[in-house]
C-alpha atoms as one frame of an Amber mdcrd trajectory, in Angstrom:
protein
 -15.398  57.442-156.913 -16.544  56.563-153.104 -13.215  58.231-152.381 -14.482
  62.061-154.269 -18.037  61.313-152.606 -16.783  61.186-149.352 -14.553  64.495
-149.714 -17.502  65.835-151.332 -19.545  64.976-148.277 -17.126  66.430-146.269
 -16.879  69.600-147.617 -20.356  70.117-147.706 -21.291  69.721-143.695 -22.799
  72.720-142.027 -20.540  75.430-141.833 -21.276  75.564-137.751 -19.245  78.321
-135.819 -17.108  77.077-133.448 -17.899  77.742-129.606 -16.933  81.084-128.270
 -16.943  80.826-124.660 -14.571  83.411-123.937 -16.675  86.373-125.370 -19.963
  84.818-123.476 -20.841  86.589-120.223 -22.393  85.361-117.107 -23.516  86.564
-113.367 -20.415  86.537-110.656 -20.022  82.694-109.469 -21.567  81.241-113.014
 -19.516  79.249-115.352 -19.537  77.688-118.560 -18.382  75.083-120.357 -18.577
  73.008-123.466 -20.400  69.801-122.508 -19.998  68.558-126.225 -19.030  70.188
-129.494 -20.095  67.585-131.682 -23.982  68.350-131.755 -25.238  69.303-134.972
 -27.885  71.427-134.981 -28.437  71.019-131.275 -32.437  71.832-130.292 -34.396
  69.921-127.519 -32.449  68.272-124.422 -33.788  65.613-122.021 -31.940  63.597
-119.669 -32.342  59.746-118.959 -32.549  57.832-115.393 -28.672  57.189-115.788
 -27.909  60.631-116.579 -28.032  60.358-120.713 -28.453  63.305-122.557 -30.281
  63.464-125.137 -30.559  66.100-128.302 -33.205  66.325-130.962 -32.241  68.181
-133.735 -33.487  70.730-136.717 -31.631  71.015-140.258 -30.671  67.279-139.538
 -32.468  63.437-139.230 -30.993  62.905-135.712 -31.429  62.264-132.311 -28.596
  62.083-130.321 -27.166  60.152-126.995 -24.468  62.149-125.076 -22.659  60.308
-122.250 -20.455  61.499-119.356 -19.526  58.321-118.071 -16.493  59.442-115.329
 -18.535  62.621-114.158 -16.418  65.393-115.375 -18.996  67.223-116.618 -17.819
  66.631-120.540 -19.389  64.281-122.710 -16.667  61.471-124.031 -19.238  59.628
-126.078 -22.004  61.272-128.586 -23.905  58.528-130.340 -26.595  58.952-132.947
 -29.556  56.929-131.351 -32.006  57.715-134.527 -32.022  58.727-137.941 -34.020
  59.653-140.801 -36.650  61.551-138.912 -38.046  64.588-140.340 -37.284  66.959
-138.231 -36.942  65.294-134.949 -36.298  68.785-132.752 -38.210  67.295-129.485
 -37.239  64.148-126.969 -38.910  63.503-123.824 -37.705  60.909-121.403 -40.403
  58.859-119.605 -39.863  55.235-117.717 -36.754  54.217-119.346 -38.079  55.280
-123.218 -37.515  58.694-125.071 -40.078  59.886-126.939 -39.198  62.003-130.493
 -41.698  64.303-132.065 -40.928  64.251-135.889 -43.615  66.542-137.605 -46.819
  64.468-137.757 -45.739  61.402-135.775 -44.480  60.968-132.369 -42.103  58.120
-131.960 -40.676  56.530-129.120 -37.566  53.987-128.176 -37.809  51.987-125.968
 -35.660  51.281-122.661 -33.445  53.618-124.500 -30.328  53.643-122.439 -29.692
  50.325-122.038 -29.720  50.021-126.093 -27.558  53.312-126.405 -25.024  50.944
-128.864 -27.841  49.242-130.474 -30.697  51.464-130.316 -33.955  49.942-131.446
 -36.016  50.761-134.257 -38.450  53.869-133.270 -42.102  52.937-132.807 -44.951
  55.141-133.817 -47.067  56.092-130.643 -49.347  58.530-132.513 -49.127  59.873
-136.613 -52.099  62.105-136.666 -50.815  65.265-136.386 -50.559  67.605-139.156
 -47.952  67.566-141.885 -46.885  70.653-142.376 -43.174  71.645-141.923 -43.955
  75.743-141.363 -44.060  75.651-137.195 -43.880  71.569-138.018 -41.456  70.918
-135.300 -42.269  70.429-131.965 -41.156  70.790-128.478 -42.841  68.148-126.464
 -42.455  67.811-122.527 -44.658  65.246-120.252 -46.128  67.091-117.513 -47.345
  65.877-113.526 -50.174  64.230-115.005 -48.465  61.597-116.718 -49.766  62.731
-119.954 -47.181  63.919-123.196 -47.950  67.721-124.530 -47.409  68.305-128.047
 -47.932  71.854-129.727 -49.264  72.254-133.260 -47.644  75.592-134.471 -50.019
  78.054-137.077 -48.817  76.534-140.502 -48.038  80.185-141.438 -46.901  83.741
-140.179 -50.489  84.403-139.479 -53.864  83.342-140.452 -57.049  81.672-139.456
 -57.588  77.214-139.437 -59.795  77.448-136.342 -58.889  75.013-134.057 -56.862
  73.128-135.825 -53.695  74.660-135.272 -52.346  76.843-133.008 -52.296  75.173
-129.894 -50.856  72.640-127.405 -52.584  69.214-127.006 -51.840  66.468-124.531
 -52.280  62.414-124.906 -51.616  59.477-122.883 -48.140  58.246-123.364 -49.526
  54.920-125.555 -50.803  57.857-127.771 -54.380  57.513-127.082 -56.900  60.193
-125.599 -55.407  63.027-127.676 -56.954  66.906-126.297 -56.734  70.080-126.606
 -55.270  72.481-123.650 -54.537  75.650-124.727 -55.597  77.881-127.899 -54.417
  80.998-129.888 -50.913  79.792-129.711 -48.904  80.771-132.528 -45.854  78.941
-131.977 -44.638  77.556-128.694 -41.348  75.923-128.706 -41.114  75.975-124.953
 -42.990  74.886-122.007 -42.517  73.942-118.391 -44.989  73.491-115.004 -44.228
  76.022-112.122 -42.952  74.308-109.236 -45.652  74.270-106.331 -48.277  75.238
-108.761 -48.091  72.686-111.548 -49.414  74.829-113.656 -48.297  74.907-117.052
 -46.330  77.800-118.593 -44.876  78.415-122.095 -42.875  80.371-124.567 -44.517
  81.814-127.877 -43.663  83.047-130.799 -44.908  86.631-132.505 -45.379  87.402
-135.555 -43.228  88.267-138.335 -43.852  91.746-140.623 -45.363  93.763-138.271
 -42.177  95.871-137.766 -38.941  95.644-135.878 -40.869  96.218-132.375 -43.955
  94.686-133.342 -45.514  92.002-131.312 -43.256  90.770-129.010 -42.827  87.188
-128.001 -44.533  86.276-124.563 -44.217  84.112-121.482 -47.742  82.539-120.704
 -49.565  80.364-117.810 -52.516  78.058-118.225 -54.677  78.621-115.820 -57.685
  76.863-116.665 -58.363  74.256-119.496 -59.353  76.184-122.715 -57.835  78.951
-122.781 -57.024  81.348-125.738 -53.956  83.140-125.737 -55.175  85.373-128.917
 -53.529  84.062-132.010 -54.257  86.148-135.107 -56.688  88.112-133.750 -54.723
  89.767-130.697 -50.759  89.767-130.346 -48.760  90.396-127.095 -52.409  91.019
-125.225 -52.868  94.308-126.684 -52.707  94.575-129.943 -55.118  94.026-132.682
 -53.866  92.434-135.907 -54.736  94.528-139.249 -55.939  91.344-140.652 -57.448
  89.204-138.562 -58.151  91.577-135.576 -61.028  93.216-137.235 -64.388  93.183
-135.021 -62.065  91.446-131.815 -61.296  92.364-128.940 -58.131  91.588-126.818
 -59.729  91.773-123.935 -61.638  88.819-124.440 -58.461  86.986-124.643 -55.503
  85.705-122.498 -52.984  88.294-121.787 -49.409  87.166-121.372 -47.371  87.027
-118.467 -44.895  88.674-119.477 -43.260  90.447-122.496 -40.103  88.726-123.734
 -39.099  91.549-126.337 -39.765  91.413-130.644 -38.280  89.097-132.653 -36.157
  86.934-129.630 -37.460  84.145-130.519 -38.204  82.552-127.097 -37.508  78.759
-127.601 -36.777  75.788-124.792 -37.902  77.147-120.827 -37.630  75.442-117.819
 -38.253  76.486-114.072 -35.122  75.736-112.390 -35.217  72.815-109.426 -31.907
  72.547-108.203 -29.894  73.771-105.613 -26.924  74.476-106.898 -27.644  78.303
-108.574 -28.185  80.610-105.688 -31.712  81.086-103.750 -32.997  84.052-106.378
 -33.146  81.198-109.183 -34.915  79.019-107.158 -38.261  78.520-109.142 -36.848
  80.863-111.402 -38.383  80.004-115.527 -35.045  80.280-117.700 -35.428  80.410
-121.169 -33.788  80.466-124.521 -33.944  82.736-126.999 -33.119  81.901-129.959
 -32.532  85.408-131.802 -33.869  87.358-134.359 -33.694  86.685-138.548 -35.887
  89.558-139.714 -35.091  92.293-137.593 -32.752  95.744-138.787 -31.305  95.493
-135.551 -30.431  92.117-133.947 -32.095  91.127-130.747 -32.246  87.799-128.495
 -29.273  85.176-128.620 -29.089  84.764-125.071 -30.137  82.932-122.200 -32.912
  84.910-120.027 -33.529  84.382-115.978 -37.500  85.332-114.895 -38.234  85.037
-111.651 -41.815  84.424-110.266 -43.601  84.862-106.988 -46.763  82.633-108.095
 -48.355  84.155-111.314 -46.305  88.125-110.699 -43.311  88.793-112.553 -40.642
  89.808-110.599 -37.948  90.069-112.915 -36.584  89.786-115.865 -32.736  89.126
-116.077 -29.901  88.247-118.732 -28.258  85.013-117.344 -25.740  84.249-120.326
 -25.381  87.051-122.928 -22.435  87.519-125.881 -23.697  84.939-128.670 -23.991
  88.250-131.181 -21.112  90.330-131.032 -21.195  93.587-132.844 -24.425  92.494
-134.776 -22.495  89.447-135.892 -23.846  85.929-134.388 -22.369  82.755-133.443
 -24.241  81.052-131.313 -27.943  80.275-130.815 -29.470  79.358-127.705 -32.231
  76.564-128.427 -32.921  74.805-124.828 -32.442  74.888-121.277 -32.203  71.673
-118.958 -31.212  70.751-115.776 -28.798  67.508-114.761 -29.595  65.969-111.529
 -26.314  67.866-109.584 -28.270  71.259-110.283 -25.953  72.168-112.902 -27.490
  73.570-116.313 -27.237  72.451-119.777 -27.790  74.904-122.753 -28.013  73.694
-126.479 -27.155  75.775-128.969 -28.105  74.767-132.706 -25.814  77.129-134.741
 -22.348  76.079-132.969 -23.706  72.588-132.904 -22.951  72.380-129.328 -24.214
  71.628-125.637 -23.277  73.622-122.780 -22.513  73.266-118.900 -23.652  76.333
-116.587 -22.309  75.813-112.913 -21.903  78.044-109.994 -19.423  78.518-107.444
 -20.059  80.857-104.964 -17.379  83.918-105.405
């Protein structure tokens, strides 16, 4: 009988498509590699003082430890660091312990990676959040201030809790002095502080069944404590929802940045630091998009460059393109994160993988 269970078990694992690298495409000089292919459902990265990576992960109870312990840029070693968790999508490295967000708790290990073979039991650093699994998961990222920012998606497509939801909050990383930062934040799954600014910018989420154009996701900045970003009442900074818009106005709300396009699902951002891309993607916000599910016509899957002079757009650029061939996808771009020699790592939840992106000039 344990015999049948474990071909059963077998059989039954994910049906993940294998990596495609040859059909992805890339700027002159870029590369890209498998760093591991042994990810399931790959979402949030973060990388430890000795150069662990580590993966949360959606559709799964894991967190994962990737090591690269001869520098080849390939990860021999993939250990499973945590399981159980519901939902554990974000990690968040801070003085030697990673920090897990797993729906209404966040949970941290402690002096991780020298445990990495016998990882200790997660500790709960705050479980007040809310409980529901609709925009449940959470990216979480600490910022200059020391402090650990946690979202709290809309439990819903749209509607109305107030307060409550719909936001990112901050707390001290022994979970205490829990705030609010942000409001009218549908869904952000990505977030990042601008180099020489520090101030905060993230990803969001539109709407679903407004249309195939209808809103589009955004790129946003913080720029003062407080803010609302419009969530239900105003999507994309200009538009009114039928519902909930009634007797608003979007001009008394935060326009976005930037327009990321309907349906991409804009997921993990980070402004790059390195050195190794060229000078344009210096300070450059990169960003994953995850891809569409409810649109006629595909859109997203890919890996977007947007480069900034302050708070003005200057551009908005494919960097890694071909996860949807022909309307048909294999890959799905969840996170963006940079290793210490500059290179880039890209997770990618349907393929179950992490990727390397280097560059050699041409």
């Amino acid at each position: 009988m344990r015999m049948i269970a474990a071909v059963l078990m077998f059989v039954a694992l994910p049906l993940a498509a294998a990596p495609q690298l040859d059909k992805l495409t890339l700027p002159k000089g870029f590369h890209i590699a498998v760093y591991s292919d042994q990810v399931p459902n790959a979402r949030e990265l973060a990388v430890g003082a000795k150069g662990t990576v580590f993966v949360g992960s959606n559709d799964a109870d894991k967190v994962y430890a990737l090591t690269d312990a001869n520098g080849d840029g390939v990860a021999e070693r993939v250990r499973v660091i945590a399981s159980g968790l519901q939902l554990p999508v974000g990690v968040a490295f801070r003085n030697g312990d990673l920090y897990v967000s797993a729906v209404s708790r966040i949970l941290v290990l402690r002096d991780i990676e020298n445990h990495l073979d016998d990882p200790p039991a997660p500790e709960v650093v705050n479980g007040s959040f809310p409980t529901e699994t609709h925009h449940g998961w959470k990216f979480i990222a600490f910022g200059p201030d020391g402090k650990l920012y946690v979202p709290i998606g809309a439990p819903c497509n749209v509607c109305d809790r107030g307060k409550a939801y719909a936001k990112i909050t901050r707390m001290n990383a022994d979970g205490s002095g829990l705030e609010d930062v942000a409001y009218g934040i549908r869904n952000s799954v990505g977030f990042d502080w601008q180099p020489g600014t520090d101030r905060l910018w993230f990803t969001s989420n539109g709407r679903d069944l407004m249309g195939d154009d209808m809103p589009s996701d955004t790129l946003n900045e913080v720029t003062r404590s407080g803010q609302h970003f419009g969530f239900p009442y105003c999507h994309q900074g200009d538009t009114l929802d039928p519902q909930f818009g009634q007797g608003k106005r979007c001009a008394d709300y935060t326009p976005p940045a930037l327009k990321l396009g309907p349906h991409v699902a804009s997921l993990g951002m980070r402004f790059y630091t390195g050195k190794q891309f060229p000078a344009p993607y210096h300070g450059a916000a990169i960003i994953a998009e995850h891809g569409s599910w409810n649109r006629t016509k595909k859109s997203g899957y890919r890996v977007m460059t947007v480069r900034l002079k302050g708070s003005k757009v200057l551009s908005y650029e494919p960097l890694i393109t071909g996860f949807m061939q022909d309307e048909k996808v294999w890959g799905r771009p969840a996170d963006v994160q940079m290793l210490p020699d500059g290179s880039l790592l890209v997770s990618d939840d349907l393929a179950g993988a992490v990727y390397r992106v280097t560059y050699s000039a041409p």
